[in-house]
CSV table of C-alpha atoms in Angstrom, one decimal:
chain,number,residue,atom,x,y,z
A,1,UNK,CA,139.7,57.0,42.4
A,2,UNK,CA,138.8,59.5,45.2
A,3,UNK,CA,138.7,58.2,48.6
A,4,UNK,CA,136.1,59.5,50.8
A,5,UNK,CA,137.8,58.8,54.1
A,6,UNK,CA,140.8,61.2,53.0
A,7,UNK,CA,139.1,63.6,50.7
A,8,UNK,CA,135.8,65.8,49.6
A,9,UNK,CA,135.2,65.2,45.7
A,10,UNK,CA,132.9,67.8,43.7
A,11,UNK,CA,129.5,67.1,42.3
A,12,UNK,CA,129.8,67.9,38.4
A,13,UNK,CA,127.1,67.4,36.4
A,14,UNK,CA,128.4,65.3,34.2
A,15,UNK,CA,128.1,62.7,36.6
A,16,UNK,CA,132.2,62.6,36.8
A,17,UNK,CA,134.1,63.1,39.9
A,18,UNK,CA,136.6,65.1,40.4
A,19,UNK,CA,139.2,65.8,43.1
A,20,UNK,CA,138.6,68.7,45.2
A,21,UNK,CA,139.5,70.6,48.4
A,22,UNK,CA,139.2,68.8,51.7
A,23,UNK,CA,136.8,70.5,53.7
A,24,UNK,CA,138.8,71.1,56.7
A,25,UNK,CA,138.2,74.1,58.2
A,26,UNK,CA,138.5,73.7,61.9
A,27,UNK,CA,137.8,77.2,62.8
A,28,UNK,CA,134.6,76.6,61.3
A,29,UNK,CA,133.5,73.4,63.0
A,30,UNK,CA,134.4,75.4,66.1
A,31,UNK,CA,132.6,77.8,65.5
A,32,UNK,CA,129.5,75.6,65.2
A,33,UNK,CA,130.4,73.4,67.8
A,34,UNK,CA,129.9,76.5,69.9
A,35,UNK,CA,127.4,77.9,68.6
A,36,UNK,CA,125.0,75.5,66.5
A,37,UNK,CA,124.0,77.9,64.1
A,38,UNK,CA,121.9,76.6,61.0
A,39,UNK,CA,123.6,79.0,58.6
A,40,UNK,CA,127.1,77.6,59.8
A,41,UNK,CA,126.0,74.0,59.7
A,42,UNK,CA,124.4,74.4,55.9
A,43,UNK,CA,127.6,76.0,55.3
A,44,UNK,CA,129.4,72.3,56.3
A,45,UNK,CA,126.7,70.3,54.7
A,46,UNK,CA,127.2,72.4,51.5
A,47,UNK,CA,130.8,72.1,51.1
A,48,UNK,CA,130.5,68.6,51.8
A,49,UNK,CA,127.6,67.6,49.5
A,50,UNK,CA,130.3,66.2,46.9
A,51,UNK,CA,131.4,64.0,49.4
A,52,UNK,CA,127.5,62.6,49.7
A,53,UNK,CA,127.3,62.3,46.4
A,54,UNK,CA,130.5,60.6,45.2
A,55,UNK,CA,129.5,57.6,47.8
A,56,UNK,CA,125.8,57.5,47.0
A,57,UNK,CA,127.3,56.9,43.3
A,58,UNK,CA,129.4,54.1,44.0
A,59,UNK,CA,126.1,52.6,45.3
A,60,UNK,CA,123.9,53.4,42.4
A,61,UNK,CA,126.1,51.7,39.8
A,62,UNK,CA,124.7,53.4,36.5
A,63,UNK,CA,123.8,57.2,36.7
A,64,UNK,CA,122.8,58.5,40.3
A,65,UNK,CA,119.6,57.2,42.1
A,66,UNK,CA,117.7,60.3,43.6
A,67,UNK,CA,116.8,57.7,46.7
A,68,UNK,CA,120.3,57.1,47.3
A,69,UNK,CA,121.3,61.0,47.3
A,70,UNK,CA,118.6,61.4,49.4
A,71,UNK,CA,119.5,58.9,52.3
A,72,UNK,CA,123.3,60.0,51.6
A,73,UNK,CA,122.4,63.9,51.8
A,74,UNK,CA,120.2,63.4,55.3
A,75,UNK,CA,123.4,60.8,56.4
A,76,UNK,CA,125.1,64.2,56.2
A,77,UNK,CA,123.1,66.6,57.9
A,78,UNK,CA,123.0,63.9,60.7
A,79,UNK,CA,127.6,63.7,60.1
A,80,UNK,CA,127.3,67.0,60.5
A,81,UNK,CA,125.4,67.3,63.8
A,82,UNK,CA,127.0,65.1,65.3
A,83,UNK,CA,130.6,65.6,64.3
A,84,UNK,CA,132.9,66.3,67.7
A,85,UNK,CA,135.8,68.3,66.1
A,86,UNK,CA,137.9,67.7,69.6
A,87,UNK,CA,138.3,63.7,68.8
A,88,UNK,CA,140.7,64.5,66.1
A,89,UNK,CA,138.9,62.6,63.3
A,90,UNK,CA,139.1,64.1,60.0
A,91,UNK,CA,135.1,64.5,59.2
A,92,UNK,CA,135.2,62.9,55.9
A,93,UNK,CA,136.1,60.0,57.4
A,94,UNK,CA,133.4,60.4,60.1
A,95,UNK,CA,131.2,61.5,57.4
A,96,UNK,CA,132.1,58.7,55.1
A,97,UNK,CA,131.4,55.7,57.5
A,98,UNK,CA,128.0,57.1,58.5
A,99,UNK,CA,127.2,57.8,55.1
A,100,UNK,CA,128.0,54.5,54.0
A,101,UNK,CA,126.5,52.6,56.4
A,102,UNK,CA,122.8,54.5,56.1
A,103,UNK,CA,123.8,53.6,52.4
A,104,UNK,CA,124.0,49.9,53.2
A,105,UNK,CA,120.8,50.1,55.9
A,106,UNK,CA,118.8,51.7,52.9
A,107,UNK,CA,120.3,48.4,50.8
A,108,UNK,CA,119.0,46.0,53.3
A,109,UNK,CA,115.8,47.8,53.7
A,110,UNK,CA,114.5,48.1,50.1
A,111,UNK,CA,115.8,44.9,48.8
A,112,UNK,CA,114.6,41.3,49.3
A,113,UNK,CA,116.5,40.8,52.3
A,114,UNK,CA,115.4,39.5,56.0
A,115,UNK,CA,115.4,42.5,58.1
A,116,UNK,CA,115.9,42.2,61.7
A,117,UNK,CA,113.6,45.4,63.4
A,118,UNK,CA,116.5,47.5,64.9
A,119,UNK,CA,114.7,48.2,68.3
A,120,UNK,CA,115.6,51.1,70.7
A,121,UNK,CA,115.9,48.2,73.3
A,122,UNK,CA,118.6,46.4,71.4
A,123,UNK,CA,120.7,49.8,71.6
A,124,UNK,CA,120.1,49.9,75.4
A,125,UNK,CA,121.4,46.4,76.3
A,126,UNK,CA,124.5,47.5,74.5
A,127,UNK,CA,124.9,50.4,76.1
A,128,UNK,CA,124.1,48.4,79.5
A,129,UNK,CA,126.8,46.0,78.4
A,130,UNK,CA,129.1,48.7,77.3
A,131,UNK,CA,128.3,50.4,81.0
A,132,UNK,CA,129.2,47.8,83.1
A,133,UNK,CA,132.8,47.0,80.7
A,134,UNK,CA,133.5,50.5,80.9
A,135,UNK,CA,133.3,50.9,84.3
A,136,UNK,CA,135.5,48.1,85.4
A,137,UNK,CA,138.2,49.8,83.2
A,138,UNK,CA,137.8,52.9,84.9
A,139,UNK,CA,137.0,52.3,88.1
A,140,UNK,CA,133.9,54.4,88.1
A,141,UNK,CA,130.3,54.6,86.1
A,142,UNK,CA,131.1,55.9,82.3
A,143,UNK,CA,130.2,59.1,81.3
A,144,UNK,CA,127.5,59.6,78.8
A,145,UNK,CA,130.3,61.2,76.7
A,146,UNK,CA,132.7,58.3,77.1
A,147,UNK,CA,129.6,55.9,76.0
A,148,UNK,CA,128.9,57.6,73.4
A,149,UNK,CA,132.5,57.8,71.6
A,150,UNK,CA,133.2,53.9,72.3
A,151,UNK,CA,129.8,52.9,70.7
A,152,UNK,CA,130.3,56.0,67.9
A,153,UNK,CA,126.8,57.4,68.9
A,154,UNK,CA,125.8,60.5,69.9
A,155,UNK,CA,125.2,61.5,73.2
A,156,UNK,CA,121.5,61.5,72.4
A,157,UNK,CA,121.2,58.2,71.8
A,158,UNK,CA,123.0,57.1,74.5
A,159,UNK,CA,120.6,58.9,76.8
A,160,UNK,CA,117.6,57.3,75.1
A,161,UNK,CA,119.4,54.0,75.4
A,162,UNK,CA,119.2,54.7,78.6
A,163,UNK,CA,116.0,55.5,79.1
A,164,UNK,CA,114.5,52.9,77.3
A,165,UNK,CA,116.3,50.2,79.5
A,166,UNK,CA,114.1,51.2,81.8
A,167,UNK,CA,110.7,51.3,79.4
A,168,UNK,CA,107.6,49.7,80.2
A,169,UNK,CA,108.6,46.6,77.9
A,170,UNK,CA,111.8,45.0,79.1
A,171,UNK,CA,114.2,42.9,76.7
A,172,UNK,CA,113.2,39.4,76.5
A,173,UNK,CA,116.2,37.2,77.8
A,174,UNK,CA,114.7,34.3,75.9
A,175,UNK,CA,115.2,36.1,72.5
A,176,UNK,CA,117.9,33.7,70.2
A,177,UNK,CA,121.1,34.9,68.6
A,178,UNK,CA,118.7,34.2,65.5
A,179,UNK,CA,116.5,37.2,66.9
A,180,UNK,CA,119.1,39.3,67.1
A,181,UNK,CA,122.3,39.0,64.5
A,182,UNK,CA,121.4,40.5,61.2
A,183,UNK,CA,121.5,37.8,58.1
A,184,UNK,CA,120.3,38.0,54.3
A,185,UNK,CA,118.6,35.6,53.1
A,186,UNK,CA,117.7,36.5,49.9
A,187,UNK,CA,119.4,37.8,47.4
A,188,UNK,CA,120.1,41.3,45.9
A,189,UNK,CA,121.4,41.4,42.9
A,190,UNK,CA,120.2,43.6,39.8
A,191,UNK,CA,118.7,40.8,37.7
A,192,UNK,CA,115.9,41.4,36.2
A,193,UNK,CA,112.4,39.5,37.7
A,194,UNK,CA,112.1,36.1,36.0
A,195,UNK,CA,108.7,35.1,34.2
A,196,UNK,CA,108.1,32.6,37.4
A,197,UNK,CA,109.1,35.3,39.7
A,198,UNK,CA,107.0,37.9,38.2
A,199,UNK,CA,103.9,35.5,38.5
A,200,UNK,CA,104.6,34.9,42.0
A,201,UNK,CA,105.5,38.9,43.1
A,202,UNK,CA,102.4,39.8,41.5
A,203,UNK,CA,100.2,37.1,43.5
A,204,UNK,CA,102.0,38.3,46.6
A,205,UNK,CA,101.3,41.9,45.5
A,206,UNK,CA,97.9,41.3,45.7
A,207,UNK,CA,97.8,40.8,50.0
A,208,UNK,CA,99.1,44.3,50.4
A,209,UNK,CA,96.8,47.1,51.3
A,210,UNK,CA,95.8,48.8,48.1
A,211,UNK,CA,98.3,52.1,49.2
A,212,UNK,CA,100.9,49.6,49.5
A,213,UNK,CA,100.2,48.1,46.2
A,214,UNK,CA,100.0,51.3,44.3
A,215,UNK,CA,103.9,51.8,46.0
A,216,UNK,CA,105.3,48.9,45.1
A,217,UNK,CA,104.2,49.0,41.5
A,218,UNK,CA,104.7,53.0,41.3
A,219,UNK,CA,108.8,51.8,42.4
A,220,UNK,CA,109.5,48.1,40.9
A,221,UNK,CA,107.2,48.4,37.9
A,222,UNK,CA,107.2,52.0,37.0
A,223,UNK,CA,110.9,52.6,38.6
A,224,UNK,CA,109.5,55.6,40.1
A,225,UNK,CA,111.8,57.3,42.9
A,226,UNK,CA,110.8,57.6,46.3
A,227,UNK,CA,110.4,60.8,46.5
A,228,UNK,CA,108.1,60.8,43.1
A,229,UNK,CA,106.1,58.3,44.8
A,230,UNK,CA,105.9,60.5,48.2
A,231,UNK,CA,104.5,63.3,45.6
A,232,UNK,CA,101.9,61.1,43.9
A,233,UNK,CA,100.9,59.1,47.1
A,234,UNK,CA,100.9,62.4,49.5
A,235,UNK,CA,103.1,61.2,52.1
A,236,UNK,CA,106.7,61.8,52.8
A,237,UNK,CA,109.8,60.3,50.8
A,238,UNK,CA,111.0,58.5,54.5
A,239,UNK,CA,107.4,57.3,54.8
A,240,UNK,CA,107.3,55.7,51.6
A,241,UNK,CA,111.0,54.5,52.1
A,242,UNK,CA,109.4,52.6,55.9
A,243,UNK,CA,106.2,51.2,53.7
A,244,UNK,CA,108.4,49.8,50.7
A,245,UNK,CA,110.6,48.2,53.8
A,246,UNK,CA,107.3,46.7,55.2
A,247,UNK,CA,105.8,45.9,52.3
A,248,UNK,CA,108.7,43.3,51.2
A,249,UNK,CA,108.8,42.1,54.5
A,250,UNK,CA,105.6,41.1,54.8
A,251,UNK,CA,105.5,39.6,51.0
A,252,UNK,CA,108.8,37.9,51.9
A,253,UNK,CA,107.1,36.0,54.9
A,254,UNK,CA,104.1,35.0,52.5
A,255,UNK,CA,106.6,34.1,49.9
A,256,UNK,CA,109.1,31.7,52.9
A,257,UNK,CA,105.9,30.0,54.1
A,258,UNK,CA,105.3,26.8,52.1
A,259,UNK,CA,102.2,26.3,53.8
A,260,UNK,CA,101.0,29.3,52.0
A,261,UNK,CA,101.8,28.0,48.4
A,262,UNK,CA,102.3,24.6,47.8
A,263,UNK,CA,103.0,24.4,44.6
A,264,UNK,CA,105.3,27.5,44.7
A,265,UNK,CA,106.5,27.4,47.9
A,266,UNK,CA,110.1,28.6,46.7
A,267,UNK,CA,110.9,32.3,48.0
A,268,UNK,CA,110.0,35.0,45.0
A,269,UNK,CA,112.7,37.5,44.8
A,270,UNK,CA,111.8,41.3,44.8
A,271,UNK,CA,115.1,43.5,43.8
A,272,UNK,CA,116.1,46.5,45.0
A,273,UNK,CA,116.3,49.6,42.9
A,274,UNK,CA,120.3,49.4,42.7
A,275,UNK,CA,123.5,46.6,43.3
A,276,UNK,CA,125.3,47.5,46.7
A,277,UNK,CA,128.9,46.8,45.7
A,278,UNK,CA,130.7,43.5,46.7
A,279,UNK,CA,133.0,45.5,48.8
A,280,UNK,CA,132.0,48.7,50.1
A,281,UNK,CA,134.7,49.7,52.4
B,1,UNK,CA,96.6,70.7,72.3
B,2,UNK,CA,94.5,68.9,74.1
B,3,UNK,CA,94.0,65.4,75.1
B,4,UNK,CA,97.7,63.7,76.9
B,5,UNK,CA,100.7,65.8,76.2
B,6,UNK,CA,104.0,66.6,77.5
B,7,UNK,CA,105.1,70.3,77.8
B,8,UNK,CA,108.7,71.2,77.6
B,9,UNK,CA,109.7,74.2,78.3
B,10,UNK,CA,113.1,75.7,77.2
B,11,UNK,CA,115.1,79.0,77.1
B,12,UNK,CA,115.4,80.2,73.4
B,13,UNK,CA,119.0,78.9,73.6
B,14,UNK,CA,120.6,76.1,71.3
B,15,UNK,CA,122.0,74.5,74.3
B,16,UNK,CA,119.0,73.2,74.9
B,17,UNK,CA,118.3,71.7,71.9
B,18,UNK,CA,118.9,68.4,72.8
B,19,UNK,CA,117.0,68.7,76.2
B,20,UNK,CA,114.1,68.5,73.5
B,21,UNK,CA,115.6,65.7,71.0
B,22,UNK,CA,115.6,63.6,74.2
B,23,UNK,CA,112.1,64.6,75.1
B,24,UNK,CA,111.1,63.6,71.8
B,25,UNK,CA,113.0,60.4,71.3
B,26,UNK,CA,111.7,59.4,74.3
B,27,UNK,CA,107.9,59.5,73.6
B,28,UNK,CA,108.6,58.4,70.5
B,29,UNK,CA,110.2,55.4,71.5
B,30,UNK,CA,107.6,54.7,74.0
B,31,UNK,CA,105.4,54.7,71.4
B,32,UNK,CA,106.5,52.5,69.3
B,33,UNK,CA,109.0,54.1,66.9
B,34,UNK,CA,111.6,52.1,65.4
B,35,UNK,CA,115.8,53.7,65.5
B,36,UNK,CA,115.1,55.1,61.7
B,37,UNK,CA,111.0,56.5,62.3
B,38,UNK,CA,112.7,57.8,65.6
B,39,UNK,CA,115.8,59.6,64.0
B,40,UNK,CA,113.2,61.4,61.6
B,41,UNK,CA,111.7,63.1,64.6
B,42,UNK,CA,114.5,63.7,66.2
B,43,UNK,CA,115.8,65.4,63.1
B,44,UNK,CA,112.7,67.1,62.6
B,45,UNK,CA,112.3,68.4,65.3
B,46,UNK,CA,116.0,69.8,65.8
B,47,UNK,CA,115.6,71.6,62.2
B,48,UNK,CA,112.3,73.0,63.6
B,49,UNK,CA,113.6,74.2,66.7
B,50,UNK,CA,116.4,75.8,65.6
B,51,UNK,CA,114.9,77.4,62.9
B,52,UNK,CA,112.3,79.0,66.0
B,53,UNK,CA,114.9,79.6,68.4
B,54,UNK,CA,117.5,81.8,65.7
B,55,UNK,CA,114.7,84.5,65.4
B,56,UNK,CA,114.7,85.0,68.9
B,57,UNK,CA,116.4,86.7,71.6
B,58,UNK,CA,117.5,85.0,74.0
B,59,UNK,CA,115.7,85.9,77.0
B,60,UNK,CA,112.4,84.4,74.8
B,61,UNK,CA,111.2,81.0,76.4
B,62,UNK,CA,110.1,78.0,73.7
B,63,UNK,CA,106.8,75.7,75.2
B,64,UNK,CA,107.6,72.7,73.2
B,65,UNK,CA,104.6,70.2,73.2
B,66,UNK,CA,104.4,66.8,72.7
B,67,UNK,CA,101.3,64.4,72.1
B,68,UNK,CA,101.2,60.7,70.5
B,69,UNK,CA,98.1,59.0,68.9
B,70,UNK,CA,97.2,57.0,65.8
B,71,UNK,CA,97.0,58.3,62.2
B,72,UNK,CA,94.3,57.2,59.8
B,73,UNK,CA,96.0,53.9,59.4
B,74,UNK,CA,96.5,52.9,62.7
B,75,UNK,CA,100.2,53.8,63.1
B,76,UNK,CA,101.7,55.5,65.9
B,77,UNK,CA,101.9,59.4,65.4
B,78,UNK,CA,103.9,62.0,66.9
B,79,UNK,CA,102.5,65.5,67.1
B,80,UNK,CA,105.1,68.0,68.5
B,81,UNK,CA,104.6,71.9,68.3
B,82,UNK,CA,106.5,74.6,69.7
B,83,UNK,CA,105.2,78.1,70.9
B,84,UNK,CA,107.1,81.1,71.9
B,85,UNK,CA,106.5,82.1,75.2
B,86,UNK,CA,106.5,85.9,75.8
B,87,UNK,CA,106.8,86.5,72.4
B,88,UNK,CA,107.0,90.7,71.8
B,89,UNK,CA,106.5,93.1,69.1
B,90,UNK,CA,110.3,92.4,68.5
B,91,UNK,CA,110.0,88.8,67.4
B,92,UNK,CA,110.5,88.9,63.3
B,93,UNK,CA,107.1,88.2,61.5
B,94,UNK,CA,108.2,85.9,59.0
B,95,UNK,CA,110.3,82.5,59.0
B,96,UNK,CA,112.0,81.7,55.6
B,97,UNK,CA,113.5,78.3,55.1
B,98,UNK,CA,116.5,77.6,53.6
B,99,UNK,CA,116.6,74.8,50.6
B,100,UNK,CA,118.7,72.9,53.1
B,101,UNK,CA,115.6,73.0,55.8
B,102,UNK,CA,113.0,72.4,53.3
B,103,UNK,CA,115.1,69.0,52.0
B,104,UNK,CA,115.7,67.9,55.2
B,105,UNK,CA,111.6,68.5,56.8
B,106,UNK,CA,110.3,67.2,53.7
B,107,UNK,CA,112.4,64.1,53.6
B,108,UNK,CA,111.6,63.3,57.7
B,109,UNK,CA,108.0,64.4,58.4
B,110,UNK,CA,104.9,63.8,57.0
B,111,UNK,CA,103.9,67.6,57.5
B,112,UNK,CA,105.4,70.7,59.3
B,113,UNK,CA,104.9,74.0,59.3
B,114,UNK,CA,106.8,77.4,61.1
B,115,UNK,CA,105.7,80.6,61.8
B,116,UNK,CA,107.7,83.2,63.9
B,117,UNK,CA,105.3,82.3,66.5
B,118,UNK,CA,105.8,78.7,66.5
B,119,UNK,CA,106.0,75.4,64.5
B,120,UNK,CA,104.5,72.0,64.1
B,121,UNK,CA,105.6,68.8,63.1
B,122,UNK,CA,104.0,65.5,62.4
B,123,UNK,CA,105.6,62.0,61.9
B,124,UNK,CA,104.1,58.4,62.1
B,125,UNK,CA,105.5,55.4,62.4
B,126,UNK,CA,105.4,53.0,59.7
C-alpha cells in the first residue's frame, strides 16, 4: 500500500495506484517560495495530484467520488500555498495531513453528524491561549510566524485570529465544553435508508426551502455529485457543499426534537455519499 | 462600487498578496463567514489577484475593493474587485486561465470574472 506521508502515487485510470516518484524538488519549492508564481505553483499541484487522489480514494470506498477529489484537489492548492519548505517537512506529509483532515471535515459535514459551527472566534481564543503559553516560554510576545508553526496554520490565519479577538462580538465565557468539543451523534455508515427512515427523511424534507429540497434529493435520491448539482441549481460546487451541510443540520434538529414528532420522535438518519474509514491515519 | 466599501491599494507585487487575503478575511469574518465560506474567499481572491498582478509590471498599482451585503436569500455576500491603477498601453489585453484556475474559482465562488484590466469575485455565505 502507498503511504501518503512518505510518497506521491500516480492517478491511472484504471482506478489502481501505483508507486511513483516523490515530488521533492526543493529547488522548486524555492523557487516559489520566492517568487509565488501561478505557473510554478500549478507545476506542484500537478505533480502532486496523484497524491490527492490516492487519499480521496481511500475515502470513497468503491470507485472515486468526484466530491471527494474535489475537496482533496482544493486541500492541495491550499498544501501548496502554504507549504514552508525551510521547516524541513517533506510536503507529502504536510500535504497528506491537510488533505486528510478537509477529507474528514467534508465527512462530518455531509453526513448525519452534529456539527459544531467552527467560528473565526474559536480560532482566536486559541491563538490568545497559545500567545500567552508561548510567551512565557520565551520570554517575549510570539511572533506571528512562531504562532503559526505551533498551531500548523498559516500566518494568515493567525492574523485574522487576531483580529477577530478584537471583533465587535466577543467570545461568550459562559459557552460549555458541550458548545465547543466536536461530537457525533449520529451515525455514518453506508447503509442504505430504512423504509421507517425513508418515511421520516422525506417528512423532514418537506420543511426545507424548496432550493434546498431540490439539493437534497438531486444528492441522496438521484446520487447526483456536487458539482452536478452546482450545474443544475446555478450556484457553485462549495455552495451547494455549505447548503447540503445546512440542510442536514437543520433536519437533524427537527428529527432530535421529540416535541416535534411524537410518535416518531427517534432521530432519522440521513447518510453521507461515502464510509470515512475506521482508521484514517 | 458604490455604497460602503473598503479600498486597498497595493503594488502589482506578490508580496503583497496576503496584505489583501487579510483584508478580505477580515470583512468577511465580520460579516459573518464561517472558517470554510471564509477560506473560499480568501482562495478566491488570491487566485484572482495573482492571476491580475502576473500580467503586470511591477511599477503597476492594484485598487482592490471590497463591499459586503446580502444576496437574494438573505446571506451575507462578499463583493471584491480589483482594478489596475495606471494601467498603460503595455498591459496585455487578454487574461487566459489555466484549467488549474478555472477548477479552483469555480469550486470557491459563486461568480468571477478577469480581464487584463481587472477582476471580480463574488461569494456568500451559506
Amino acid at each position: 500500500m502507498n503511504d501518503p506521508t512518505t510518497g506521491a502515487v500516480s492517478d491511472r485510470s484504471d482506478g489502481q495506484a501505483t508507486p511513483a516518484r516523490t515530488y521533492n524538488d526543493a529547488a522548486l519549492w524555492q523557487q516559489y517560495a520566492g517568487d509565488r508564481r501561478r505557473s510554478v505553483r500549478n507545476q506542484l499541484v500537478e505533480a502532486n495530484l496523484g497524491l490527492a487522489a490516492h487519499i480521496a480514494r481511500r475515502y470513497s470506498g468503491r470507485g472515486i467520488d468526484e466530491d471527494l477529489r474535489q475537496v482533496a484537489f482544493l486541500a492541495l492548492v491550499k498544501a501548496v500555498e502554504r507549504f514552508d519548505v525551510s521547516r524541513g517537512v517533506p510536503f507529502s506529509a504536510f500535504a497528506g495531513r491537510t488533505i486528510e483532515g478537509e477529507l474528514k471535515r467534508h465527512f462530518r459535514d455531509t453526513t448525519w453528524t452534529l456539527r459544531v459551527p467552527r467560528a473565526v472566534k474559536e480560532r482566536s481564543l486559541y491563538v490568545a491561549k497559545l500567545g500567552e503559553q508561548l510567551a512565557q516560554q520565551l520570554g517575549r510576545s510570539p511572533t506571528v510566524a512562531e504562532v503559526a508553526e505551533y498551531l500548523e496554520i498559516s500566518t494568515d490565519e493567525v492574523v485574522e485570529a487576531v483580529a477577530a479577538g478584537g471583533a465587535s462580538t466577543p467570545s461568550s465565557l459562559d459557552a460549555t465544553d458541550e458548545d465547543r468539543v466536536p461530537a457525533a451523534l449520529g451515525e455514518d455508515d453506508a447503509a442504505l435508508l430504512s423504509v421507517q427512515d425513508a418515511v421520516i427523511v422525506d417528512r423532514l424534507i418537506e420543511v426545507l426551502p424548496e432550493r434546498e429540497q431540490e439539493i437534497i434529493r438531486l444528492r441522496y435520491y438521484l446520487e447526483c455529485s456536487q458539482a452536478e448539482i452546482a450545474e443544475r441549481v446555478g450556484i457553485s460546487q462549495m455552495h451547494v457543499s455549505r447548503l447540503l451541510r445546512r440542510s442536514l443540520e437543520a433536519m437533524r434538529l427537527i428529527a432530535d426534537d421529540p416535541a416535534d414528532d411524537p410518535e416518531d420522535g427517534g432521530r432519522a438518519r440521513v447518510v453521507g455519499h461515502g464510509e470515512a474509514p475506521a482508521s484514517s491515519s | 462600487m458604490s455604497g460602503e466599501h473598503v479600498e486597498l491599494v497595493i503594488p502589482a507585487d506578490v508580496r503583497y498578496l496576503s496584505a489583501a487575503r487579510v483584508v478580505a478575511a477580515s470583512l468577511a469574518a465580520d460579516a459573518g463567514f464561517d472558517l470554510d465560506d471564509l477560506d473560499r474567499v480568501r482562495v478566491g481572491t488570491n487566485e484572482l489577484l495573482t492571476i491580475l498582478i502576473e500580467t503586470l509590471d511591477p511599477e503597476h498599482r492594484v485598487c482592490v475593493t471590497f463591499a459586503s451585503d446580502h444576496n437574494d436569500a438573505g446571506a451575507a455576500r462578499l463583493r471584491i474587485s480589483g482594478d489596475v491603477l495606471d494601467a498603460d498601453d503595455a498591459t496585455p489585453l487578454t487574461v487566459e486561465l489555466d484549467e488549474l484556475a478555472y477548477r479552483i474559482l469555480t469550486a470557491v465562488t459563486d461568480d468571477y470574472g478577469v480581464t487584463a484590466s481587472g477582476f471580480q469575485l463574488t461569494v456568500s455565505a451559506s
